PDB file of C-alpha atoms and ligand atoms in Angstrom:
ATOM      1  CA  UNK N1385    -176.612-158.370 137.673  1.00  0.00           C
ATOM      2  CA  UNK N1386    -180.327-158.829 137.413  1.00  0.00           C
ATOM      3  CA  UNK N1387    -181.981-162.090 138.379  1.00  0.00           C
ATOM      4  CA  UNK N1388    -185.610-163.058 137.941  1.00  0.00           C
ATOM      5  CA  UNK N1389    -186.668-165.359 140.781  1.00  0.00           C
ATOM      6  CA  UNK N1390    -189.845-167.383 140.322  1.00  0.00           C
ATOM      7  CA  UNK N1391    -191.263-169.750 142.917  1.00  0.00           C
ATOM      8  CA  UNK N1392    -194.280-171.868 143.816  1.00  0.00           C
ATOM      9  CA  UNK N1393    -195.674-172.167 140.297  1.00  0.00           C
ATOM     10  CA  UNK N1394    -197.788-175.119 141.435  1.00  0.00           C
ATOM     11  CA  UNK N1395    -198.760-176.482 138.010  1.00  0.00           C
ATOM     12  CA  UNK N1396    -200.405-173.213 136.953  1.00  0.00           C
ATOM     13  CA  UNK N1397    -199.279-172.982 133.315  1.00  0.00           C
ATOM     14  CA  UNK N1398    -201.159-169.765 132.361  1.00  0.00           C
ATOM     15  CA  UNK N1399    -199.583-167.969 135.342  1.00  0.00           C
ATOM     16  CA  UNK N1400    -196.109-169.278 134.464  1.00  0.00           C
ATOM     17  CA  UNK N1401    -196.384-168.292 130.811  1.00  0.00           C
ATOM     18  CA  UNK N1402    -197.492-164.745 131.679  1.00  0.00           C
ATOM     19  CA  UNK N1403    -194.585-164.404 134.107  1.00  0.00           C
ATOM     20  CA  UNK N1404    -192.080-165.759 131.562  1.00  0.00           C
ATOM     21  CA  UNK N1405    -193.375-163.281 128.951  1.00  0.00           C
ATOM     22  CA  UNK N1406    -192.953-160.412 131.427  1.00  0.00           C
ATOM     23  CA  UNK N1407    -189.440-161.584 132.308  1.00  0.00           C
ATOM     24  CA  UNK N1408    -188.528-161.836 128.600  1.00  0.00           C
ATOM     25  CA  UNK N1409    -189.483-158.166 128.113  1.00  0.00           C
ATOM     26  CA  UNK N1410    -187.210-157.116 130.996  1.00  0.00           C
ATOM     27  CA  UNK N1411    -184.248-159.261 129.940  1.00  0.00           C
ATOM     28  CA  UNK N1412    -182.550-160.206 133.225  1.00  0.00           C
ATOM     29  CA  UNK N1413    -179.108-161.852 133.188  1.00  0.00           C
ATOM     30  CA  UNK N1414    -180.575-165.116 134.499  1.00  0.00           C
ATOM     31  CA  UNK N1415    -183.798-166.666 135.747  1.00  0.00           C
ATOM     32  CA  UNK N1416    -184.040-169.214 138.570  1.00  0.00           C
ATOM     33  CA  UNK N1417    -186.937-171.054 140.141  1.00  0.00           C
ATOM     34  CA  UNK N1418    -187.208-171.766 143.856  1.00  0.00           C
ATOM     35  CA  UNK N1419    -189.293-174.910 143.766  1.00  0.00           C
ATOM     36  CA  UNK N1420    -192.825-176.235 144.077  1.00  0.00           C
ATOM     37  CA  UNK N1421    -193.332-176.622 140.341  1.00  0.00           C
ATOM     38  CA  UNK N1422    -196.288-178.996 140.800  1.00  0.00           C
ATOM     39  CA  UNK N1423    -199.416-179.533 142.910  1.00  0.00           C
ATOM     40  CA  UNK N1424    -202.908-177.953 143.148  1.00  0.00           C
ATOM     41  CA  UNK N1425    -203.482-177.341 139.411  1.00  0.00           C
ATOM     42  CA  UNK N1426    -203.582-179.699 136.407  1.00  0.00           C
ATOM     43  CA  UNK N1427    -200.481-178.718 134.396  1.00  0.00           C
ATOM     44  CA  UNK N1428    -197.733-180.509 136.362  1.00  0.00           C
ATOM     45  CA  UNK N1429    -196.113-182.091 133.304  1.00  0.00           C
ATOM     46  CA  UNK N1430    -196.492-178.986 131.153  1.00  0.00           C
ATOM     47  CA  UNK N1431    -194.972-176.668 133.777  1.00  0.00           C
ATOM     48  CA  UNK N1432    -191.982-178.956 134.329  1.00  0.00           C
ATOM     49  CA  UNK N1433    -191.517-179.320 130.555  1.00  0.00           C
ATOM     50  CA  UNK N1434    -191.583-175.510 130.136  1.00  0.00           C
ATOM     51  CA  UNK N1435    -188.952-175.058 132.878  1.00  0.00           C
ATOM     52  CA  UNK N1436    -186.772-177.759 131.311  1.00  0.00           C
ATOM     53  CA  UNK N1437    -187.121-176.486 127.717  1.00  0.00           C
ATOM     54  CA  UNK N1438    -186.289-172.926 128.790  1.00  0.00           C
ATOM     55  CA  UNK N1439    -183.276-174.188 130.769  1.00  0.00           C
ATOM     56  CA  UNK N1440    -184.330-172.506 134.016  1.00  0.00           C
ATOM     57  CA  UNK N1441    -182.292-173.913 136.912  1.00  0.00           C
ATOM     58  CA  UNK N1442    -183.789-174.153 140.396  1.00  0.00           C
ATOM     59  CA  UNK N1443    -184.152-175.940 143.708  1.00  0.00           C
ATOM     60  CA  UNK N1444    -186.521-178.630 144.987  1.00  0.00           C
ATOM     61  CA  UNK N1445    -189.622-177.514 146.830  1.00  0.00           C
ATOM     62  CA  UNK N1446    -191.330-179.861 149.259  1.00  0.00           C
ATOM     63  CA  UNK N1447    -193.872-180.789 146.578  1.00  0.00           C
ATOM     64  CA  UNK N1448    -191.148-181.589 144.037  1.00  0.00           C
ATOM     65  CA  UNK N1449    -189.021-183.726 146.351  1.00  0.00           C
ATOM     66  CA  UNK N1450    -191.988-185.696 147.707  1.00  0.00           C
ATOM     67  CA  UNK N1451    -193.556-186.374 144.289  1.00  0.00           C
ATOM     68  CA  UNK N1452    -190.121-187.377 142.978  1.00  0.00           C
ATOM     69  CA  UNK N1453    -189.558-189.890 145.778  1.00  0.00           C
ATOM     70  CA  UNK N1454    -193.154-191.142 146.262  1.00  0.00           C
ATOM     71  CA  UNK N1455    -193.049-189.919 149.845  1.00  0.00           C
ATOM     72  CA  UNK N1456    -196.158-190.562 151.945  1.00  0.00           C
ATOM     73  CA  UNK N1457    -197.286-186.915 151.976  1.00  0.00           C
ATOM     74  CA  UNK N1458    -196.298-183.592 150.420  1.00  0.00           C
ATOM     75  CA  UNK N1459    -195.033-181.945 153.619  1.00  0.00           C
ATOM     76  CA  UNK N1460    -197.783-179.344 153.240  1.00  0.00           C
ATOM     77  CA  UNK N1461    -199.302-177.443 156.140  1.00  0.00           C
ATOM     78  CA  UNK N1462    -202.976-177.614 157.043  1.00  0.00           C
ATOM     79  CA  UNK N1463    -204.963-176.215 159.924  1.00  0.00           C
ATOM     80  CA  UNK N1464    -208.111-178.322 159.947  1.00  0.00           C
ATOM     81  CA  UNK N1465    -209.469-181.674 158.777  1.00  0.00           C
ATOM     82  CA  UNK N1466    -210.866-180.324 155.485  1.00  0.00           C
ATOM     83  CA  UNK N1467    -207.568-178.682 154.551  1.00  0.00           C
ATOM     84  CA  UNK N1468    -205.779-181.918 155.364  1.00  0.00           C
ATOM     85  CA  UNK N1469    -208.173-183.817 153.096  1.00  0.00           C
ATOM     86  CA  UNK N1470    -207.711-181.285 150.243  1.00  0.00           C
ATOM     87  CA  UNK N1471    -203.950-181.446 150.662  1.00  0.00           C
ATOM     88  CA  UNK N1472    -203.919-185.233 150.344  1.00  0.00           C
ATOM     89  CA  UNK N1473    -206.306-185.176 147.367  1.00  0.00           C
ATOM     90  CA  UNK N1474    -204.048-182.726 145.531  1.00  0.00           C
ATOM     91  CA  UNK N1475    -200.936-184.727 146.347  1.00  0.00           C
ATOM     92  CA  UNK N1476    -202.417-188.041 145.235  1.00  0.00           C
ATOM     93  CA  UNK N1477    -203.835-186.429 142.060  1.00  0.00           C
ATOM     94  CA  UNK N1478    -200.416-185.020 141.217  1.00  0.00           C
ATOM     95  CA  UNK N1479    -198.616-188.299 141.893  1.00  0.00           C
ATOM     96  CA  UNK N1480    -201.102-190.112 139.661  1.00  0.00           C
ATOM     97  CA  UNK N1481    -200.662-187.671 136.765  1.00  0.00           C
ATOM     98  CA  UNK N1482    -196.920-186.957 136.580  1.00  0.00           C
ATOM     99  CA  UNK N1483    -194.999-188.619 133.791  1.00  0.00           C
ATOM    100  CA  UNK N1484    -191.733-190.512 134.218  1.00  0.00           C
ATOM    101  CA  UNK N1485    -189.939-187.559 132.572  1.00  0.00           C
ATOM    102  CA  UNK N1486    -191.508-185.140 135.043  1.00  0.00           C
ATOM    103  CA  UNK N1487    -190.506-187.277 138.020  1.00  0.00           C
ATOM    104  CA  UNK N1488    -186.954-187.527 136.706  1.00  0.00           C
ATOM    105  CA  UNK N1489    -186.739-183.750 136.288  1.00  0.00           C
ATOM    106  CA  UNK N1490    -188.090-183.188 139.811  1.00  0.00           C
ATOM    107  CA  UNK N1491    -185.681-185.765 141.261  1.00  0.00           C
ATOM    108  CA  UNK N1492    -182.735-183.923 139.699  1.00  0.00           C
ATOM    109  CA  UNK N1493    -183.463-180.628 141.470  1.00  0.00           C
ATOM    110  CA  UNK N1494    -180.841-179.706 144.098  1.00  0.00           C
ATOM    111  CA  UNK N1495    -181.822-178.630 147.620  1.00  0.00           C
ATOM    112  CA  UNK N1496    -179.854-175.376 147.346  1.00  0.00           C
ATOM    113  CA  UNK N1497    -178.064-173.251 144.758  1.00  0.00           C
ATOM    114  CA  UNK N1498    -175.358-170.635 145.417  1.00  0.00           C
ATOM    115  CA  UNK N1499    -174.899-167.966 142.756  1.00  0.00           C
ATOM    116  CA  UNK N1500    -171.862-165.658 142.757  1.00  0.00           C
ATOM    117  CA  UNK N1501    -173.118-162.455 141.194  1.00  0.00           C
ATOM    118  CA  UNK N1502    -169.635-161.241 140.237  1.00  0.00           C
ATOM    119  CA  UNK N1503    -168.677-164.598 138.804  1.00  0.00           C
ATOM    120  CA  UNK N1504    -166.723-166.161 141.666  1.00  0.00           C
ATOM    121  CA  UNK N1505    -163.263-164.962 140.654  1.00  0.00           C
ATOM    122  CA  UNK N1506    -163.820-161.800 142.735  1.00  0.00           C
ATOM    123  CA  UNK N1507    -165.100-161.580 146.280  1.00  0.00           C
ATOM    124  CA  UNK N1508    -168.612-160.255 146.256  1.00  0.00           C
ATOM    125  CA  UNK N1509    -172.180-160.996 147.121  1.00  0.00           C
ATOM    126  CA  UNK N1510    -173.513-164.531 147.103  1.00  0.00           C
ATOM    127  CA  UNK N1511    -177.134-165.247 146.275  1.00  0.00           C
ATOM    128  CA  UNK N1512    -178.344-168.435 147.960  1.00  0.00           C
ATOM    129  CA  UNK N1513    -181.538-170.035 146.678  1.00  0.00           C
ATOM    130  CA  UNK N1514    -183.638-172.284 148.925  1.00  0.00           C
ATOM    131  CA  UNK N1515    -187.291-173.311 149.065  1.00  0.00           C
ATOM    132  CA  UNK N1516    -187.953-173.249 152.853  1.00  0.00           C
ATOM    133  CA  UNK N1517    -184.944-172.760 155.092  1.00  0.00           C
ATOM    134  CA  UNK N1518    -181.367-174.038 155.043  1.00  0.00           C
ATOM    135  CA  UNK N1519    -182.159-177.431 156.587  1.00  0.00           C
ATOM    136  CA  UNK N1520    -185.710-178.315 155.432  1.00  0.00           C
ATOM    137  CA  UNK N1521    -187.812-177.334 152.428  1.00  0.00           C
ATOM    138  CA  UNK N1522    -190.920-177.531 154.630  1.00  0.00           C
ATOM    139  CA  UNK N1523    -190.054-174.685 157.057  1.00  0.00           C
ATOM    140  CA  UNK N1524    -192.199-171.572 156.606  1.00  0.00           C
ATOM    141  CA  UNK N1525    -189.953-168.504 156.743  1.00  0.00           C
ATOM    142  CA  UNK N1526    -192.653-165.896 157.259  1.00  0.00           C
ATOM    143  CA  UNK N1527    -192.195-162.139 157.461  1.00  0.00           C
ATOM    144  CA  UNK N1528    -192.887-162.105 161.213  1.00  0.00           C
ATOM    145  CA  UNK N1529    -189.931-164.382 162.028  1.00  0.00           C
ATOM    146  CA  UNK N1530    -187.636-162.833 164.666  1.00  0.00           C
ATOM    147  CA  UNK N1531    -184.300-161.201 163.894  1.00  0.00           C
ATOM    148  CA  UNK N1532    -182.756-164.037 165.895  1.00  0.00           C
ATOM    149  CA  UNK N1533    -184.388-166.663 163.653  1.00  0.00           C
ATOM    150  CA  UNK N1534    -183.167-164.923 160.498  1.00  0.00           C
ATOM    151  CA  UNK N1535    -179.694-164.378 161.959  1.00  0.00           C
ATOM    152  CA  UNK N1536    -179.419-168.125 162.623  1.00  0.00           C
ATOM    153  CA  UNK N1537    -180.702-168.853 159.117  1.00  0.00           C
ATOM    154  CA  UNK N1538    -178.067-166.530 157.625  1.00  0.00           C
ATOM    155  CA  UNK N1539    -175.344-168.171 159.711  1.00  0.00           C
ATOM    156  CA  UNK N1540    -176.617-171.619 158.735  1.00  0.00           C
ATOM    157  CA  UNK N1541    -176.323-170.696 155.071  1.00  0.00           C
ATOM    158  CA  UNK N1542    -172.910-169.104 155.590  1.00  0.00           C
ATOM    159  CA  UNK N1543    -174.177-165.701 154.468  1.00  0.00           C
ATOM    160  CA  UNK N1544    -172.176-162.529 155.129  1.00  0.00           C
ATOM    161  CA  UNK N1545    -172.968-158.812 155.086  1.00  0.00           C
ATOM    162  CA  UNK N1546    -174.243-157.930 151.598  1.00  0.00           C
ATOM    163  CA  UNK N1547    -175.317-161.466 150.665  1.00  0.00           C
ATOM    164  CA  UNK N1548    -178.843-162.451 149.665  1.00  0.00           C
ATOM    165  CA  UNK N1549    -180.810-165.483 150.860  1.00  0.00           C
ATOM    166  CA  UNK N1550    -183.905-166.067 148.705  1.00  0.00           C
ATOM    167  CA  UNK N1551    -186.677-168.600 149.278  1.00  0.00           C
ATOM    168  CA  UNK N1552    -190.385-169.174 148.728  1.00  0.00           C
ATOM    169  CA  UNK N1553    -192.808-171.719 150.246  1.00  0.00           C
ATOM    170  CA  UNK N1554    -195.057-169.268 152.139  1.00  0.00           C
ATOM    171  CA  UNK N1555    -196.576-167.753 148.959  1.00  0.00           C
ATOM    172  CA  UNK N1556    -196.353-164.267 150.501  1.00  0.00           C
ATOM    173  CA  UNK N1557    -193.594-161.910 149.239  1.00  0.00           C
ATOM    174  CA  UNK N1558    -191.391-159.879 151.582  1.00  0.00           C
ATOM    175  CA  UNK N1559    -187.863-158.479 151.969  1.00  0.00           C
ATOM    176  CA  UNK N1560    -185.980-157.797 155.211  1.00  0.00           C
ATOM    177  CA  UNK N1561    -182.365-156.976 156.018  1.00  0.00           C
ATOM    178  CA  UNK N1562    -180.907-158.437 159.223  1.00  0.00           C
ATOM    179  CA  UNK N1563    -177.229-157.891 160.104  1.00  0.00           C
ATOM    180  CA  UNK N1564    -176.596-156.796 156.524  1.00  0.00           C
ATOM    181  CA  UNK N1565    -177.984-160.027 155.015  1.00  0.00           C
ATOM    182  CA  UNK N1566    -180.958-159.649 152.683  1.00  0.00           C
ATOM    183  CA  UNK N1567    -183.773-162.154 153.150  1.00  0.00           C
ATOM    184  CA  UNK N1568    -186.111-162.211 150.148  1.00  0.00           C
ATOM    185  CA  UNK N1569    -189.269-164.273 149.972  1.00  0.00           C
ATOM    186  CA  UNK N1570    -190.273-164.459 146.335  1.00  0.00           C
ATOM    187  CA  UNK N1571    -194.006-165.028 146.846  1.00  0.00           C
ATOM    188  CA  UNK N1572    -195.789-167.335 144.399  1.00  0.00           C
ATOM    189  CA  UNK N1573    -196.314-167.447 140.638  1.00  0.00           C
ATOM    190  CA  UNK N1574    -199.258-169.827 140.583  1.00  0.00           C
ATOM    191  CA  UNK N1575    -200.918-169.794 144.000  1.00  0.00           C
ATOM    192  CA  UNK N1576    -200.436-166.488 145.873  1.00  0.00           C
ATOM    193  CA  UNK N1577    -201.762-166.297 149.431  1.00  0.00           C
ATOM    194  CA  UNK N1578    -201.519-162.541 150.048  1.00  0.00           C
ATOM    195  CA  UNK N1579    -204.990-161.689 148.750  1.00  0.00           C
ATOM    196  CA  UNK N1580    -203.750-160.639 145.287  1.00  0.00           C
ATOM    197  CA  UNK N1581    -204.647-163.220 142.621  1.00  0.00           C
ATOM    198  CA  UNK N1582    -202.019-161.993 140.134  1.00  0.00           C
ATOM    199  CA  UNK N1583    -198.880-164.067 139.547  1.00  0.00           C
ATOM    200  CA  UNK N1584    -195.919-162.811 141.570  1.00  0.00           C
ATOM    201  CA  UNK N1585    -192.163-162.950 141.124  1.00  0.00           C
ATOM    202  CA  UNK N1586    -189.037-160.992 142.093  1.00  0.00           C
ATOM    203  CA  UNK N1587    -186.615-159.022 139.952  1.00  0.00           C
ATOM    204  CA  UNK N1588    -183.451-158.935 142.045  1.00  0.00           C
ATOM    205  CA  UNK N1589    -180.641-156.480 141.262  1.00  0.00           C
ATOM    206  CA  UNK N1590    -177.179-156.978 142.743  1.00  0.00           C
ATOM    207  CA  UNK N1591    -174.696-154.234 141.931  1.00  0.00           C
ATOM    208  CA  UNK N1592    -172.428-151.452 143.093  1.00  0.00           C
ATOM    209  CA  UNK N1593    -175.391-149.568 144.538  1.00  0.00           C
ATOM    210  CA  UNK N1594    -176.392-152.556 146.646  1.00  0.00           C
ATOM    211  CA  UNK N1595    -179.320-154.927 146.538  1.00  0.00           C
ATOM    212  CA  UNK N1596    -182.778-154.157 145.214  1.00  0.00           C
ATOM    213  CA  UNK N1597    -185.718-156.574 145.249  1.00  0.00           C
ATOM    214  CA  UNK N1598    -188.632-155.510 143.082  1.00  0.00           C
ATOM    215  CA  UNK N1599    -191.838-157.449 143.669  1.00  0.00           C
ATOM    216  CA  UNK N1600    -193.606-157.780 140.320  1.00  0.00           C
ATOM    217  CA  UNK N1601    -197.253-158.797 139.834  1.00  0.00           C
ATOM    218  CA  UNK N1602    -198.550-159.967 136.477  1.00  0.00           C
ATOM    219  CA  UNK N1603    -202.133-160.540 135.358  1.00  0.00           C
ATOM    220  CA  UNK N1604    -202.774-163.868 133.673  1.00  0.00           C
ATOM    221  CA  UNK N1605    -205.685-165.852 132.257  1.00  0.00           C
ATOM    222  CA  UNK N1606    -207.104-166.926 135.612  1.00  0.00           C
ATOM    223  CA  UNK N1607    -210.358-168.019 133.939  1.00  0.00           C
ATOM    224  CA  UNK N1608    -208.380-170.636 132.012  1.00  0.00           C
ATOM    225  CA  UNK N1609    -206.749-171.868 135.221  1.00  0.00           C
ATOM    226  CA  UNK N1610    -210.005-171.930 137.192  1.00  0.00           C
ATOM    227  CA  UNK N1611    -211.888-173.690 134.381  1.00  0.00           C
ATOM    228  CA  UNK N1612    -209.170-176.323 134.026  1.00  0.00           C
ATOM    229  CA  UNK N1613    -209.374-177.060 137.756  1.00  0.00           C
ATOM    230  CA  UNK N1614    -213.176-177.320 137.601  1.00  0.00           C
ATOM    231  CA  UNK N1615    -212.918-179.603 134.547  1.00  0.00           C
ATOM    232  CA  UNK N1616    -210.474-181.881 136.369  1.00  0.00           C
ATOM    233  CA  UNK N1617    -210.885-184.249 139.294  1.00  0.00           C
ATOM    234  CA  UNK N1618    -208.856-181.942 141.517  1.00  0.00           C
ATOM    235  CA  UNK N1619    -210.791-180.430 144.463  1.00  0.00           C
ATOM    236  CA  UNK N1620    -212.938-177.661 142.979  1.00  0.00           C
ATOM    237  CA  UNK N1621    -212.189-175.401 145.962  1.00  0.00           C
ATOM    238  CA  UNK N1622    -208.794-174.729 144.379  1.00  0.00           C
ATOM    239  CA  UNK N1623    -210.407-172.580 141.643  1.00  0.00           C
ATOM    240  CA  UNK N1624    -211.987-170.171 144.150  1.00  0.00           C
ATOM    241  CA  UNK N1625    -208.736-170.234 146.098  1.00  0.00           C
ATOM    242  CA  UNK N1626    -206.814-168.879 143.097  1.00  0.00           C
ATOM    243  CA  UNK N1627    -209.400-166.163 142.450  1.00  0.00           C
ATOM    244  CA  UNK N1628    -209.289-165.032 146.093  1.00  0.00           C
ATOM    245  CA  UNK N1629    -205.498-164.796 146.198  1.00  0.00           C
ATOM    246  CA  UNK N1630    -205.385-167.560 148.779  1.00  0.00           C
ATOM    247  CA  UNK N1631    -207.963-166.213 151.175  1.00  0.00           C
ATOM    248  CA  UNK N1632    -210.959-168.485 150.461  1.00  0.00           C
ATOM    249  CA  UNK N1633    -209.465-171.213 152.680  1.00  0.00           C
ATOM    250  CA  UNK N1634    -207.568-170.116 155.760  1.00  0.00           C
ATOM    251  CA  UNK N1635    -204.486-171.996 154.602  1.00  0.00           C
ATOM    252  CA  UNK N1636    -203.811-174.798 152.172  1.00  0.00           C
TER     253      UNK N1636
HETATM  254 FE1  FE2 U 182    -195.681-173.938 147.589  1.00  0.00          FE
END
């Protein structure tokens, strides 16, 4: 079975559409999103509508669950006062611009999805989809986490040897195997932070030969995204941030 996993689109419609076109050419068995559909760019309603119209199931990122519930902040990380200010500006902008339909769609997203690659009538690998970790969608599961941390995460999910736990949230793609459990961070479609501006997603294969996670990067119309940010009342720093692949601010 082949699964396309897309995460952290963050209201970047040109990036999403380029990724969906690339996925359509490859024809996986299913496509899932791993949350954070909105925030930081101006197409929150359009991105959610595209996901809904294409029938792409997925889980709630911290941005989705907080916008849906009018929580007091987005659960985003920041390392200085300016980043904190930008984070709040983006969150308030997004809350002010989402439609009732968008909020309803975000509110309906589950925290976690378990996919049985062989259909569930046979024992076989389980693919678990999360945004952060198994208890909070705000936990950053970074590549430098210890084996012990990932072992506990696998146990918390109920994963066994040969299973896959996939998540996003950090916007940096990676794949590690600990005690036979595959941990796959999908990276980000609309706001990568690994220095590569191109939209990123994962093509995951689960089969007799084992597990393969291919990290795909797709060029998109970044000028359109940057111009739309500059033409909006969102913080203009977000345009340079996209162009730099998430390196123009230390973190956001
Ligand atoms: Fe995110």
